[in-house]
Each structure stands twice: as structure tokens, then as C-alpha cells.
Amino acid sequence: MLVIITGTPGVGKTTLAKKIVKLGYTRLDLHDHYKEISTRYDRKKQCYDIDVKKFTALVKKKVKEHEKVVVDSHISHLLPKKMVDLCIILTCSDLKKLKRRLVARKYSKKKIEENIQAEIFQVCLEEAKGHNVKVFDVAHKDFTSKINKLITKVL
């Protein structure tokens, strides 16, 4: 079973993944693997350029080692659809809240702007088409109860 969580940086992917780990899933933390799955570090953009083939190979290896895996990353939706059992997309309609989270992470002004634009245009959702998708807005008042229902029903 492979569950992926995607969405703009700062929406709560890791927080949700840590909840799912409590249900017996193994979390694949890409931060530990960026150097092995990337082609280079882009200083201007302040991020790694990920090689999707290397990323896919890493996830396949993890799934072979563990029965249930959760991957939380704003690029997890780039994995082949046939590999993924469930794709959870987190969004944040409260852009001020999202901006505060990114500022707290000390993102550059340009990087904050880029991520806010990605949220406005729902880039992760658009790119995830074809996956078995469940979308949740973390700014919605019922977010916690809706996500808890998904966790107890599906996972």
C-alpha cells in the first residue's frame, strides 16, 4: 500500500504523514534522500532538481521493504499512477495563513511568492490528475474531522 501526500510547501503534509505512521505505515522522508535522487542543487531557486526516475526507484525500493508506505512531498504526485493506492492533496485556501507558515520557515520573498502562486493555481492538484485523489483544504473548519474519517475508513 502506497499513500502519497502532496500539496504546496507549508500546507501540513508532514504533520499528516506522521499521523498516518501511527497506523503502521513507514514514512519515506525525502529530505534524507535529496542528494541521491536529484541531478543538482539549484542555488537560485534554493531547491534540488529531482530526477523522477531516481525518485520512483527509491519509492519502489521502500515499498518492497515495507508493506505500507507514506510519502509526503510536493512532488509525490509525479510518481507513476499505477504505483499509488491513494493520493491525498492538501490545499490551503487561507493564503495569509500559508504565507505566515512560509515566512516562519524563512523562505525568500521570491520563493514565498512562487509557492503562493502554485497554491492559487492548484499546481499539485492539476499535476495529480489520474491518481486516486482525495483533496482537503487545511483552512476549512471541518478539515480535522474529514481527514480523521479518511484515515479511519481508508487506511
mmCIF file of C-alpha atoms in Angstrom:
data_model
loop_
_atom_site.group_PDB
_atom_site.id
_atom_site.type_symbol
_atom_site.label_atom_id
_atom_site.label_comp_id
_atom_site.label_asym_id
_atom_site.label_seq_id
_atom_site.Cartn_x
_atom_site.Cartn_y
_atom_site.Cartn_z
ATOM 1 C CA MET A 1 0.000 0.000 0.000
ATOM 2 C CA LEU A 2 1.463 3.343 -1.072
ATOM 3 C CA VAL A 3 -0.141 6.562 0.123
ATOM 4 C CA ILE A 4 1.221 9.857 -1.132
ATOM 5 C CA ILE A 5 0.522 13.287 0.307
ATOM 6 C CA THR A 6 1.139 16.255 -1.921
ATOM 7 C CA GLY A 7 0.492 19.979 -1.909
ATOM 8 C CA THR A 8 2.246 23.300 -1.760
ATOM 9 C CA PRO A 9 5.008 23.627 0.856
ATOM 10 C CA GLY A 10 3.573 24.645 4.216
ATOM 11 C CA VAL A 11 0.134 23.023 3.958
ATOM 12 C CA GLY A 12 0.773 20.274 6.525
ATOM 13 C CA LYS A 13 1.909 17.230 4.528
ATOM 14 C CA THR A 14 4.469 16.079 7.087
ATOM 15 C CA THR A 15 2.084 16.587 10.007
ATOM 16 C CA LEU A 16 -0.475 14.365 8.281
ATOM 17 C CA ALA A 17 2.158 11.775 7.325
ATOM 18 C CA LYS A 18 3.215 11.499 10.963
ATOM 19 C CA LYS A 19 -0.414 10.727 11.897
ATOM 20 C CA ILE A 20 -0.532 8.019 9.250
ATOM 21 C CA VAL A 21 2.719 6.498 10.581
ATOM 22 C CA LYS A 22 0.838 5.782 13.826
ATOM 23 C CA LEU A 23 -1.367 3.409 11.783
ATOM 24 C CA GLY A 24 1.585 1.183 10.924
ATOM 25 C CA TYR A 25 2.891 2.971 7.845
ATOM 26 C CA THR A 26 6.552 3.677 7.187
ATOM 27 C CA ARG A 27 7.268 7.271 6.208
ATOM 28 C CA LEU A 28 9.728 7.953 3.431
ATOM 29 C CA ASP A 29 11.287 11.305 4.292
ATOM 30 C CA LEU A 30 12.728 12.673 1.062
ATOM 31 C CA HIS A 31 14.843 15.202 2.956
ATOM 32 C CA ASP A 32 17.109 12.266 3.804
ATOM 33 C CA HIS A 33 17.460 11.335 0.132
ATOM 34 C CA TYR A 34 17.548 14.582 -1.863
ATOM 35 C CA LYS A 35 21.202 14.221 -2.827
ATOM 36 C CA GLU A 36 20.741 10.682 -4.155
ATOM 37 C CA ILE A 37 17.577 11.424 -6.167
ATOM 38 C CA SER A 38 18.500 14.820 -7.593
ATOM 39 C CA THR A 39 20.570 15.953 -10.520
ATOM 40 C CA ARG A 40 21.813 19.113 -8.798
ATOM 41 C CA TYR A 41 21.055 21.818 -6.263
ATOM 42 C CA ASP A 42 19.679 24.984 -7.855
ATOM 43 C CA ARG A 43 21.063 27.837 -5.743
ATOM 44 C CA LYS A 44 18.907 30.432 -7.458
ATOM 45 C CA LYS A 45 15.657 28.557 -6.713
ATOM 46 C CA GLN A 46 17.008 27.204 -3.412
ATOM 47 C CA CYS A 47 15.938 23.650 -4.160
ATOM 48 C CA TYR A 48 17.091 20.331 -5.583
ATOM 49 C CA ASP A 49 16.233 19.342 -9.139
ATOM 50 C CA ILE A 50 14.716 15.902 -8.677
ATOM 51 C CA ASP A 51 15.257 13.091 -11.152
ATOM 52 C CA VAL A 52 11.801 11.464 -11.262
ATOM 53 C CA LYS A 53 13.262 8.079 -12.322
ATOM 54 C CA LYS A 54 15.571 8.039 -9.292
ATOM 55 C CA PHE A 55 12.698 9.184 -7.067
ATOM 56 C CA THR A 56 10.476 6.388 -8.414
ATOM 57 C CA ALA A 57 13.220 3.791 -7.889
ATOM 58 C CA LEU A 58 13.679 4.934 -4.283
ATOM 59 C CA VAL A 59 9.952 4.637 -3.570
ATOM 60 C CA LYS A 60 9.771 1.192 -5.224
ATOM 61 C CA LYS A 61 12.641 0.021 -3.012
ATOM 62 C CA LYS A 62 10.913 1.345 0.115
ATOM 63 C CA VAL A 63 7.613 -0.314 -0.823
ATOM 64 C CA LYS A 64 9.427 -3.651 -1.303
ATOM 65 C CA GLU A 65 10.971 -3.310 2.171
ATOM 66 C CA HIS A 66 7.747 -2.279 3.940
ATOM 67 C CA GLU A 67 4.147 -3.312 3.456
ATOM 68 C CA LYS A 68 2.657 0.149 3.922
ATOM 69 C CA VAL A 69 4.474 3.355 2.937
ATOM 70 C CA VAL A 70 3.526 7.029 3.061
ATOM 71 C CA VAL A 71 5.416 9.682 1.075
ATOM 72 C CA ASP A 72 4.842 13.355 1.815
ATOM 73 C CA SER A 73 6.284 15.759 -0.715
ATOM 74 C CA HIS A 74 5.140 18.465 -3.070
ATOM 75 C CA ILE A 75 6.435 16.222 -5.867
ATOM 76 C CA SER A 76 4.989 12.871 -4.747
ATOM 77 C CA HIS A 77 2.181 13.171 -7.301
ATOM 78 C CA LEU A 78 4.827 12.784 -10.035
ATOM 79 C CA LEU A 79 5.123 9.094 -9.188
ATOM 80 C CA PRO A 80 3.550 6.728 -11.735
ATOM 81 C CA LYS A 81 -0.173 6.411 -11.110
ATOM 82 C CA LYS A 82 -0.043 2.604 -11.176
ATOM 83 C CA MET A 83 2.241 2.647 -8.093
ATOM 84 C CA VAL A 84 -0.010 4.819 -5.935
ATOM 85 C CA ASP A 85 -3.004 3.484 -3.997
ATOM 86 C CA LEU A 86 -4.140 6.846 -2.628
ATOM 87 C CA CYS A 87 -3.099 10.435 -3.358
ATOM 88 C CA ILE A 88 -4.040 12.949 -0.666
ATOM 89 C CA ILE A 89 -3.793 16.546 -1.785
ATOM 90 C CA LEU A 90 -3.682 19.216 0.888
ATOM 91 C CA THR A 91 -4.579 22.767 -0.051
ATOM 92 C CA CYS A 92 -4.803 25.979 1.958
ATOM 93 C CA SER A 93 -7.423 28.482 0.828
ATOM 94 C CA ASP A 94 -6.257 30.900 3.539
ATOM 95 C CA LEU A 95 -3.307 32.381 1.667
ATOM 96 C CA LYS A 96 -2.368 34.672 4.568
ATOM 97 C CA LYS A 97 -2.027 31.619 6.806
ATOM 98 C CA LEU A 98 0.076 29.845 4.193
ATOM 99 C CA LYS A 99 2.289 32.897 3.768
ATOM 100 C CA ARG A 100 2.851 33.083 7.548
ATOM 101 C CA ARG A 101 3.954 29.433 7.529
ATOM 102 C CA LEU A 102 6.412 30.033 4.696
ATOM 103 C CA VAL A 103 7.787 33.184 6.351
ATOM 104 C CA ALA A 104 8.284 31.171 9.565
ATOM 105 C CA ARG A 105 10.344 28.700 7.508
ATOM 106 C CA LYS A 106 12.490 31.642 6.405
ATOM 107 C CA TYR A 107 11.684 31.194 2.725
ATOM 108 C CA SER A 108 12.908 34.016 0.496
ATOM 109 C CA LYS A 109 10.360 36.555 -0.708
ATOM 110 C CA LYS A 110 10.630 35.107 -4.228
ATOM 111 C CA LYS A 111 10.148 31.524 -3.021
ATOM 112 C CA ILE A 112 7.105 32.559 -0.956
ATOM 113 C CA GLU A 113 5.615 34.290 -3.975
ATOM 114 C CA GLU A 114 6.265 31.234 -6.160
ATOM 115 C CA ASN A 115 4.583 28.895 -3.668
ATOM 116 C CA ILE A 116 1.581 31.180 -3.162
ATOM 117 C CA GLN A 117 1.114 31.283 -6.952
ATOM 118 C CA ALA A 118 1.360 27.469 -7.066
ATOM 119 C CA GLU A 119 -1.379 27.300 -4.427
ATOM 120 C CA ILE A 120 -3.616 29.797 -6.228
ATOM 121 C CA PHE A 121 -3.350 27.835 -9.473
ATOM 122 C CA GLN A 122 -3.587 24.454 -7.688
ATOM 123 C CA VAL A 123 -0.498 23.138 -9.473
ATOM 124 C CA CYS A 124 -0.256 19.930 -7.422
ATOM 125 C CA LEU A 125 -3.925 19.127 -7.984
ATOM 126 C CA GLU A 126 -3.637 19.714 -11.722
ATOM 127 C CA GLU A 127 -0.498 17.586 -11.980
ATOM 128 C CA ALA A 128 -2.061 14.768 -9.908
ATOM 129 C CA LYS A 129 -4.914 14.126 -12.326
ATOM 130 C CA GLY A 130 -5.324 10.426 -12.966
ATOM 131 C CA HIS A 131 -4.373 9.408 -9.415
ATOM 132 C CA ASN A 132 -6.965 8.186 -6.908
ATOM 133 C CA VAL A 133 -7.236 11.667 -5.363
ATOM 134 C CA LYS A 134 -8.758 12.956 -2.116
ATOM 135 C CA VAL A 135 -8.500 16.734 -1.639
ATOM 136 C CA PHE A 136 -8.613 18.509 1.717
ATOM 137 C CA ASP A 137 -8.416 22.225 2.481
ATOM 138 C CA VAL A 138 -6.443 22.661 5.715
ATOM 139 C CA ALA A 139 -8.047 26.089 6.209
ATOM 140 C CA HIS A 140 -11.567 24.596 6.228
ATOM 141 C CA LYS A 141 -13.178 24.383 9.668
ATOM 142 C CA ASP A 142 -14.020 20.681 9.196
ATOM 143 C CA PHE A 143 -10.548 19.688 7.955
ATOM 144 C CA THR A 144 -9.574 17.691 11.048
ATOM 145 C CA SER A 145 -12.786 15.670 11.200
ATOM 146 C CA LYS A 146 -12.740 14.991 7.435
ATOM 147 C CA ILE A 147 -9.134 13.821 7.450
ATOM 148 C CA ASN A 148 -9.764 11.670 10.535
ATOM 149 C CA LYS A 149 -12.674 9.995 8.727
ATOM 150 C CA LEU A 150 -10.458 9.256 5.743
ATOM 151 C CA ILE A 151 -7.763 7.816 7.987
ATOM 152 C CA THR A 152 -10.167 5.511 9.822
ATOM 153 C CA LYS A 153 -12.071 4.431 6.691
ATOM 154 C CA VAL A 154 -9.392 4.002 4.059
ATOM 155 C CA LEU A 155 -6.161 3.462 5.913
#
